[in-house]
JSON list of N, CA and C in Angstrom, two decimals:
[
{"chain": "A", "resi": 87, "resn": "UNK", "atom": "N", "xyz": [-1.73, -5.92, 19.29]},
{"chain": "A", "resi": 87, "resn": "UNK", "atom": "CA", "xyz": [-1.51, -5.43, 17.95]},
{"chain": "A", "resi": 87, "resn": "UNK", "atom": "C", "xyz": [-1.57, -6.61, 16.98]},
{"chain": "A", "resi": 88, "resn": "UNK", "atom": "N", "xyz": [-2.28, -6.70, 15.91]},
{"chain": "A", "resi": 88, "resn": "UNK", "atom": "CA", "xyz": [-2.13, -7.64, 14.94]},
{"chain": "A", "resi": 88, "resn": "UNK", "atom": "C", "xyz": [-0.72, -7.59, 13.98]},
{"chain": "A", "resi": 89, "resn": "UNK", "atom": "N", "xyz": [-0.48, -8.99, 13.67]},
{"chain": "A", "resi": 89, "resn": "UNK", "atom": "CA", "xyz": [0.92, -9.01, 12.57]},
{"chain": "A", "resi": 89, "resn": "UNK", "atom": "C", "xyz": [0.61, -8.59, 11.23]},
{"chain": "A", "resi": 90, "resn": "UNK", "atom": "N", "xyz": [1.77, -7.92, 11.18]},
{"chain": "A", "resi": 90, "resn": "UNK", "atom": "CA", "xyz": [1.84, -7.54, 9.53]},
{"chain": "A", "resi": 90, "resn": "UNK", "atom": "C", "xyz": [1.26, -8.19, 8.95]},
{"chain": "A", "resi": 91, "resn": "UNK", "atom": "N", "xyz": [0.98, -8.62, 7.40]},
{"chain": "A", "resi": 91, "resn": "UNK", "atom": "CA", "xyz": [0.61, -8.95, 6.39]},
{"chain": "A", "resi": 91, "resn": "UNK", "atom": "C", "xyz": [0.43, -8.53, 5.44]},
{"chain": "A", "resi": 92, "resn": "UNK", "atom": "N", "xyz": [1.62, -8.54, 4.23]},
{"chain": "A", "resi": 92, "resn": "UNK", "atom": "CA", "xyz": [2.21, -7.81, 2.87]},
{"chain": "A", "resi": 92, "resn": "UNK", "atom": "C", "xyz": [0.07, -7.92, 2.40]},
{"chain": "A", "resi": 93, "resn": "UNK", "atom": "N", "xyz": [-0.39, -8.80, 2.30]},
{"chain": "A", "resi": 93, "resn": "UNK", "atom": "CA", "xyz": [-1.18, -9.14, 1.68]},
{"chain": "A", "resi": 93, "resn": "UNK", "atom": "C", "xyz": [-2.41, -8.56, 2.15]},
{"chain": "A", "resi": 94, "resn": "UNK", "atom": "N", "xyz": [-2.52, -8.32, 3.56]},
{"chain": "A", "resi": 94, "resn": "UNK", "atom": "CA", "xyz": [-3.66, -7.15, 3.99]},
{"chain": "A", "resi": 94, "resn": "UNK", "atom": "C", "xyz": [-3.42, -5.86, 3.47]},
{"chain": "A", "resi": 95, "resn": "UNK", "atom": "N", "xyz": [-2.39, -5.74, 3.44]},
{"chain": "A", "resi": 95, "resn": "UNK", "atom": "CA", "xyz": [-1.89, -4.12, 3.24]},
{"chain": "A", "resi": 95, "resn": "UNK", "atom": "C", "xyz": [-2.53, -3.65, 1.83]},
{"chain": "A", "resi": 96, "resn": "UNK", "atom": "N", "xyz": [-1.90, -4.85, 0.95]},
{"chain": "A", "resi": 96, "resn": "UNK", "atom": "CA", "xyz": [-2.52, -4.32, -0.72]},
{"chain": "A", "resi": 96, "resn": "UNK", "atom": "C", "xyz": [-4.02, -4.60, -0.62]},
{"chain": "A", "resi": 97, "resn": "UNK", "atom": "N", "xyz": [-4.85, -5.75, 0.29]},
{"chain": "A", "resi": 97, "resn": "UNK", "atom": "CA", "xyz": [-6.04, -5.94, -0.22]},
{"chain": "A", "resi": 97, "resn": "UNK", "atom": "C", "xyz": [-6.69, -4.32, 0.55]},
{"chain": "A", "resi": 98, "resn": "UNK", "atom": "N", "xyz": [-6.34, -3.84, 1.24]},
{"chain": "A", "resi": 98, "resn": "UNK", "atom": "CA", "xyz": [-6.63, -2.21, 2.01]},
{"chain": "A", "resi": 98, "resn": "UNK", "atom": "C", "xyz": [-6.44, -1.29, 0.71]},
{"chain": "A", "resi": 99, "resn": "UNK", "atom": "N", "xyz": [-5.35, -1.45, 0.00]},
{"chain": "A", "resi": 99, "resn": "UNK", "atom": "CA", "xyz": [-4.96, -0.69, -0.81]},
{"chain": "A", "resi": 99, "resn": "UNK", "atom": "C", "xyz": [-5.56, -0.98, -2.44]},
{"chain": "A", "resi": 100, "resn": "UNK", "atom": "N", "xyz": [-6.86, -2.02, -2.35]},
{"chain": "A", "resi": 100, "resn": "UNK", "atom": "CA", "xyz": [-7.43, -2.25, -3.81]},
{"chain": "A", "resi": 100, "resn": "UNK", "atom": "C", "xyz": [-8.34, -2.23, -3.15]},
{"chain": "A", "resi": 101, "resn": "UNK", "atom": "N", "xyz": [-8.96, -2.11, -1.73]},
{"chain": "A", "resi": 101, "resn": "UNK", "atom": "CA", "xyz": [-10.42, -1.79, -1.66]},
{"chain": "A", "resi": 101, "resn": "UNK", "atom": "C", "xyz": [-10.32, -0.52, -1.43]},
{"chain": "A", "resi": 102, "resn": "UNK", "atom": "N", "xyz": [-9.70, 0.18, -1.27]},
{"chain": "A", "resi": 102, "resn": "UNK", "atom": "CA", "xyz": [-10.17, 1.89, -1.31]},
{"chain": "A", "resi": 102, "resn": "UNK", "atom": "C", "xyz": [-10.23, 2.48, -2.82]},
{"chain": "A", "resi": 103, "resn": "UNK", "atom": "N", "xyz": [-8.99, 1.64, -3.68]},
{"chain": "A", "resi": 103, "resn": "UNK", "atom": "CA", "xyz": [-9.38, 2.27, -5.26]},
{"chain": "A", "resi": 103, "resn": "UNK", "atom": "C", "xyz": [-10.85, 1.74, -5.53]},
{"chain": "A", "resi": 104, "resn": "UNK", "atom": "N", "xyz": [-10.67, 0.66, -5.72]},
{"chain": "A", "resi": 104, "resn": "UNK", "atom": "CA", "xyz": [-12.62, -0.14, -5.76]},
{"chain": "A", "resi": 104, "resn": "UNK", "atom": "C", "xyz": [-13.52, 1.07, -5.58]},
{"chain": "A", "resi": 105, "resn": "UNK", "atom": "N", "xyz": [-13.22, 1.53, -4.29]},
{"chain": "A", "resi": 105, "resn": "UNK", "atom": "CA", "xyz": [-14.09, 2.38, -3.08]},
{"chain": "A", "resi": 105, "resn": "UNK", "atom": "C", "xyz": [-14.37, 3.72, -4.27]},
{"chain": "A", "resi": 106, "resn": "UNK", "atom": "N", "xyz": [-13.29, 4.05, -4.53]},
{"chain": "A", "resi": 106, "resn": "UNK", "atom": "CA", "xyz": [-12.95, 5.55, -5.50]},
{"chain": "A", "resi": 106, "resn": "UNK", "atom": "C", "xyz": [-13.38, 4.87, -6.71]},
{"chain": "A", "resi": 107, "resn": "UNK", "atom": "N", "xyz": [-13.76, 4.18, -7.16]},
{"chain": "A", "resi": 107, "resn": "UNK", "atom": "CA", "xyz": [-13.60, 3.61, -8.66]},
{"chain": "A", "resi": 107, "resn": "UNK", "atom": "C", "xyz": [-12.73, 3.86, -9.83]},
{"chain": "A", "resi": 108, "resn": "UNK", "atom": "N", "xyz": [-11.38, 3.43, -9.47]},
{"chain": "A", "resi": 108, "resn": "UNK", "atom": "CA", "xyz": [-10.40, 3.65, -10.09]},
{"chain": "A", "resi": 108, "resn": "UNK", "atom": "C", "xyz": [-10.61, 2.09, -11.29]},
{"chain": "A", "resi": 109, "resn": "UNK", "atom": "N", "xyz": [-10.15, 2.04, -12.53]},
{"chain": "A", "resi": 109, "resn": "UNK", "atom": "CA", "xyz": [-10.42, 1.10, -13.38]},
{"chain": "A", "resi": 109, "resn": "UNK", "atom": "C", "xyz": [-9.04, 0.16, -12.86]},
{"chain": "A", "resi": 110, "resn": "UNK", "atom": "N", "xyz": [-9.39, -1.22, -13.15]},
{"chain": "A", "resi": 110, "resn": "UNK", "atom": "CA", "xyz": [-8.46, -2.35, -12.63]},
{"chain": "A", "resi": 110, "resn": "UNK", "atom": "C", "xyz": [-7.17, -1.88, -13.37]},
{"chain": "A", "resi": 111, "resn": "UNK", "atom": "N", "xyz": [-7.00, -1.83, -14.30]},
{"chain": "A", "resi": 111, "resn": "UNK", "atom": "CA", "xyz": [-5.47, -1.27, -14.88]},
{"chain": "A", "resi": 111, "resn": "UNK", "atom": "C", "xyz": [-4.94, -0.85, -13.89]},
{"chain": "A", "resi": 112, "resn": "UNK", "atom": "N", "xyz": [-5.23, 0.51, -13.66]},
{"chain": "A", "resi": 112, "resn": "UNK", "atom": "CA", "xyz": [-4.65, 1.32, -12.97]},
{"chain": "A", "resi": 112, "resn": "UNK", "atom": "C", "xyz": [-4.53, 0.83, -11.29]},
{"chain": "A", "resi": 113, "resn": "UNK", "atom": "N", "xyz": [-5.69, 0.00, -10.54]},
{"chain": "A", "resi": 113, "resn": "UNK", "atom": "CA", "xyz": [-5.11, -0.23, -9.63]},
{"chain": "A", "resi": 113, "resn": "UNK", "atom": "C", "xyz": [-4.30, -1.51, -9.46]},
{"chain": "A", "resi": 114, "resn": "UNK", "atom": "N", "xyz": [-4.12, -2.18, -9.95]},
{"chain": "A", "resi": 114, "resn": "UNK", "atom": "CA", "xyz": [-3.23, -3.56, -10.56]},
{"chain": "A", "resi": 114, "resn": "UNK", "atom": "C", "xyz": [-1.56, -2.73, -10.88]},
{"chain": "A", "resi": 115, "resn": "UNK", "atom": "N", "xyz": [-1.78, -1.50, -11.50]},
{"chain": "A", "resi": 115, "resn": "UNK", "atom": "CA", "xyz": [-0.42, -0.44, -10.98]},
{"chain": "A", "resi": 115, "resn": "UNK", "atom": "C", "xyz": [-0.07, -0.22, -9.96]},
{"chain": "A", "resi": 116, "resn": "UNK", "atom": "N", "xyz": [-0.52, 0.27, -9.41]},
{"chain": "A", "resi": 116, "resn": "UNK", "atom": "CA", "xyz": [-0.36, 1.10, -8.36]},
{"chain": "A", "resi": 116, "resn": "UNK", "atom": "C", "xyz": [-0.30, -0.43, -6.85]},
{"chain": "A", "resi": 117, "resn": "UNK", "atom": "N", "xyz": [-1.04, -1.47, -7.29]},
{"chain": "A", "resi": 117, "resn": "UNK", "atom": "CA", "xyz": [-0.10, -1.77, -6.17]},
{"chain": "A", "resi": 117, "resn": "UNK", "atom": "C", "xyz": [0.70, -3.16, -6.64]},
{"chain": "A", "resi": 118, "resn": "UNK", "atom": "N", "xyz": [0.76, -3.11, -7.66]},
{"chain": "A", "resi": 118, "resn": "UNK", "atom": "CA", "xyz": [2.20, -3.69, -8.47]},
{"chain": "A", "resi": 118, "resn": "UNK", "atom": "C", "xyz": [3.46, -3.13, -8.13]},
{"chain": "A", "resi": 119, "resn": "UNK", "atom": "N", "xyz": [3.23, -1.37, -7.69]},
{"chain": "A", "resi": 119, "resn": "UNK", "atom": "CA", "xyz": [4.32, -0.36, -7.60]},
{"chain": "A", "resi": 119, "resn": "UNK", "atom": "C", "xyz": [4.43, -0.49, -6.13]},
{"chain": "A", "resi": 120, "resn": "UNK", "atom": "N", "xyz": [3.51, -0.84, -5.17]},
{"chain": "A", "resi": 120, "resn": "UNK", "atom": "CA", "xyz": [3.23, -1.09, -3.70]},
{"chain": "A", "resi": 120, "resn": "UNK", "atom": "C", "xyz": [3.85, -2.09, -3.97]},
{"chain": "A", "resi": 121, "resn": "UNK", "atom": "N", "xyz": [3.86, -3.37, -3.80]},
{"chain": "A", "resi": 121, "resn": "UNK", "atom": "CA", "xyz": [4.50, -4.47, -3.89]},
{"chain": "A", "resi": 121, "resn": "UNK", "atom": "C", "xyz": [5.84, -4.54, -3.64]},
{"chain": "A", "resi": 122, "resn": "UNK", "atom": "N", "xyz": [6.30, -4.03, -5.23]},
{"chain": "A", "resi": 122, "resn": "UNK", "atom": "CA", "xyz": [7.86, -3.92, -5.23]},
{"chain": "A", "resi": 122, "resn": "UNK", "atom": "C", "xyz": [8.59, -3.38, -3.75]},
{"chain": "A", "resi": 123, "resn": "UNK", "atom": "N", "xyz": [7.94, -1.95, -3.65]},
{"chain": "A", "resi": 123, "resn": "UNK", "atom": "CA", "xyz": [8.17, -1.46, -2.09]},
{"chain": "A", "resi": 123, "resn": "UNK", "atom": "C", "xyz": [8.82, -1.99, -1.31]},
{"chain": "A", "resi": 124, "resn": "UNK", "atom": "N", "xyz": [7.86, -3.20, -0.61]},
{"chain": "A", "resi": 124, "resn": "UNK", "atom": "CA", "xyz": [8.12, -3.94, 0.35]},
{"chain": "A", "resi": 124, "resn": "UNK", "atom": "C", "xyz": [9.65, -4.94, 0.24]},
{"chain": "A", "resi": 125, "resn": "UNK", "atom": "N", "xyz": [10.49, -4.66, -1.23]},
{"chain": "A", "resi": 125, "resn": "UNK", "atom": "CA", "xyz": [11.64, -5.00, -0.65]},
{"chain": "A", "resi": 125, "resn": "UNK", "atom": "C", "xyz": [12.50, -4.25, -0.44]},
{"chain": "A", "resi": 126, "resn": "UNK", "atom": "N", "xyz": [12.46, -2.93, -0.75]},
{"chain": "A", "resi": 126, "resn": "UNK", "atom": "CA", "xyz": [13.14, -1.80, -0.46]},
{"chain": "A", "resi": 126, "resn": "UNK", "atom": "C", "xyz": [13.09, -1.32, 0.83]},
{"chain": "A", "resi": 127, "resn": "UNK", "atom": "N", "xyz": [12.02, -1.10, 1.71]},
{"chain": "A", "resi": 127, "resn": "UNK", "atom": "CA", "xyz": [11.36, -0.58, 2.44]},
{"chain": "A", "resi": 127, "resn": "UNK", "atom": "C", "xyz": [11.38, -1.54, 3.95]},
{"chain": "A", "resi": 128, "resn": "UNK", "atom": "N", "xyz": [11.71, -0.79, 5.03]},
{"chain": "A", "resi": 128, "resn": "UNK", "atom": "CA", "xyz": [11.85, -1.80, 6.38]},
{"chain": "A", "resi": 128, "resn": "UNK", "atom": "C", "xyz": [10.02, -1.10, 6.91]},
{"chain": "A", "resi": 129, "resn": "UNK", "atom": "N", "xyz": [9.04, -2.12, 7.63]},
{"chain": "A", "resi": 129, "resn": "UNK", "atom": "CA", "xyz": [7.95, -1.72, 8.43]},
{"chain": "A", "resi": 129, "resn": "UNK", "atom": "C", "xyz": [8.26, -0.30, 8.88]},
{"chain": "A", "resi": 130, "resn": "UNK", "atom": "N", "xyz": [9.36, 0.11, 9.98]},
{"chain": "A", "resi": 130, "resn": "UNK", "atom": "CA", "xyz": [9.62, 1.35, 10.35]},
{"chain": "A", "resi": 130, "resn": "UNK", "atom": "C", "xyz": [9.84, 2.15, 8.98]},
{"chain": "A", "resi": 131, "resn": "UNK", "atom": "N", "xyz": [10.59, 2.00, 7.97]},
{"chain": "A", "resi": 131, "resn": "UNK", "atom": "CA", "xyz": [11.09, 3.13, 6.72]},
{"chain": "A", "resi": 131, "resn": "UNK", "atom": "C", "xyz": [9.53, 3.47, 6.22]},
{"chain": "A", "resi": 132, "resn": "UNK", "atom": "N", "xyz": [8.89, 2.55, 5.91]},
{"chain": "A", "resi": 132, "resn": "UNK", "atom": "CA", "xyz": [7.77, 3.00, 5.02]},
{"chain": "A", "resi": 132, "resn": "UNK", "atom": "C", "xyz": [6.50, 3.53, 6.83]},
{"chain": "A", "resi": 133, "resn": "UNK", "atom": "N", "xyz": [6.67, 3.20, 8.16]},
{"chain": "A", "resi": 133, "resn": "UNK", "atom": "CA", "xyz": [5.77, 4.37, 8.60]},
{"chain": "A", "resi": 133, "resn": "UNK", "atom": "C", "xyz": [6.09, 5.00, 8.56]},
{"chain": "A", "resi": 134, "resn": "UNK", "atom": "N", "xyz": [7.12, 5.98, 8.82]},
{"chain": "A", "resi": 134, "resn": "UNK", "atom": "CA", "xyz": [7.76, 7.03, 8.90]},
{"chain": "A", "resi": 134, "resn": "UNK", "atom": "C", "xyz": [7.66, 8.34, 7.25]},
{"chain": "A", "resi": 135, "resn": "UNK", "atom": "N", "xyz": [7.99, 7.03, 6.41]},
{"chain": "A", "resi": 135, "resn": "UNK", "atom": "CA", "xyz": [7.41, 8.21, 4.77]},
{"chain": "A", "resi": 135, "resn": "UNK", "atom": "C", "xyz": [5.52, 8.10, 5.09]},
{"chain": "A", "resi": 136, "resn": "UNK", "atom": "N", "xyz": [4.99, 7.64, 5.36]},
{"chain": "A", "resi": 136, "resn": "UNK", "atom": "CA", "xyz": [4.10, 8.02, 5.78]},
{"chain": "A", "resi": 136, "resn": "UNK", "atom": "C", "xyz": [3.47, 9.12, 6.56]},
{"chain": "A", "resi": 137, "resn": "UNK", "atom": "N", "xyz": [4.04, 8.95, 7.87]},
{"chain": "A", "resi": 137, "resn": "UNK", "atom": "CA", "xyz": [3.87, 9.80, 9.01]},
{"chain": "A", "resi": 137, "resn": "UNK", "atom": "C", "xyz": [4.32, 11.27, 8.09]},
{"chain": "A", "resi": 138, "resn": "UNK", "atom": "N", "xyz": [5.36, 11.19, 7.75]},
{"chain": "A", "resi": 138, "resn": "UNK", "atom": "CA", "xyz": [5.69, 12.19, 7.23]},
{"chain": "A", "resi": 138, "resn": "UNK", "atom": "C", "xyz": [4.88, 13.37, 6.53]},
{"chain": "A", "resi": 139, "resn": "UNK", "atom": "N", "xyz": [4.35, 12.28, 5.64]},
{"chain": "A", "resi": 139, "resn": "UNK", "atom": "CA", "xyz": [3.71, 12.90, 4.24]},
{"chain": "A", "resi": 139, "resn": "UNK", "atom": "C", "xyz": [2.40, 14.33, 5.07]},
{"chain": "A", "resi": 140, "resn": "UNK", "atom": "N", "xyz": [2.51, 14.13, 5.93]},
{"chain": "A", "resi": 140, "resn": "UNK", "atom": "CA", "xyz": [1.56, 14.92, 6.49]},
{"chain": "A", "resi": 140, "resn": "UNK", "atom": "C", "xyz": [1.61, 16.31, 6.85]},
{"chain": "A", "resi": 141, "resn": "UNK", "atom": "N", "xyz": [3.33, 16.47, 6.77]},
{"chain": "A", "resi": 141, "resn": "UNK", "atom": "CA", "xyz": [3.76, 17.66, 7.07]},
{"chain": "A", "resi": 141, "resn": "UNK", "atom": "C", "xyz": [3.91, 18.54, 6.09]}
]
């Protein structure tokens, strides 16, 4: 399994807006709002709201 990395996670999360062509504002939000996350949030808390979201 590869190690975490706060910093893979967002560059995953500004190449799929890229991908969608979302304008930089908005994705410079959105993972400005990702960011913060990661001090709230334990690896397990945020898979789990994930996993979730599916149901």
């Amino acid at each position: 399994m590869q190690q975490w990395s706060n910093n893979s996670c967002l560059g995953y999360i500004r190449s799929a807006l890229e991908r969608k062509g979302w304008p930089e504002e908005k994705i410079r939000e959105v993972v400005k709002a990702v960011y913060s996350e990661f001090d709230f949030k334990t690896l397990e808390e945020a898979r789990k709201v994930y996993e979730n979201s599916f149901d």
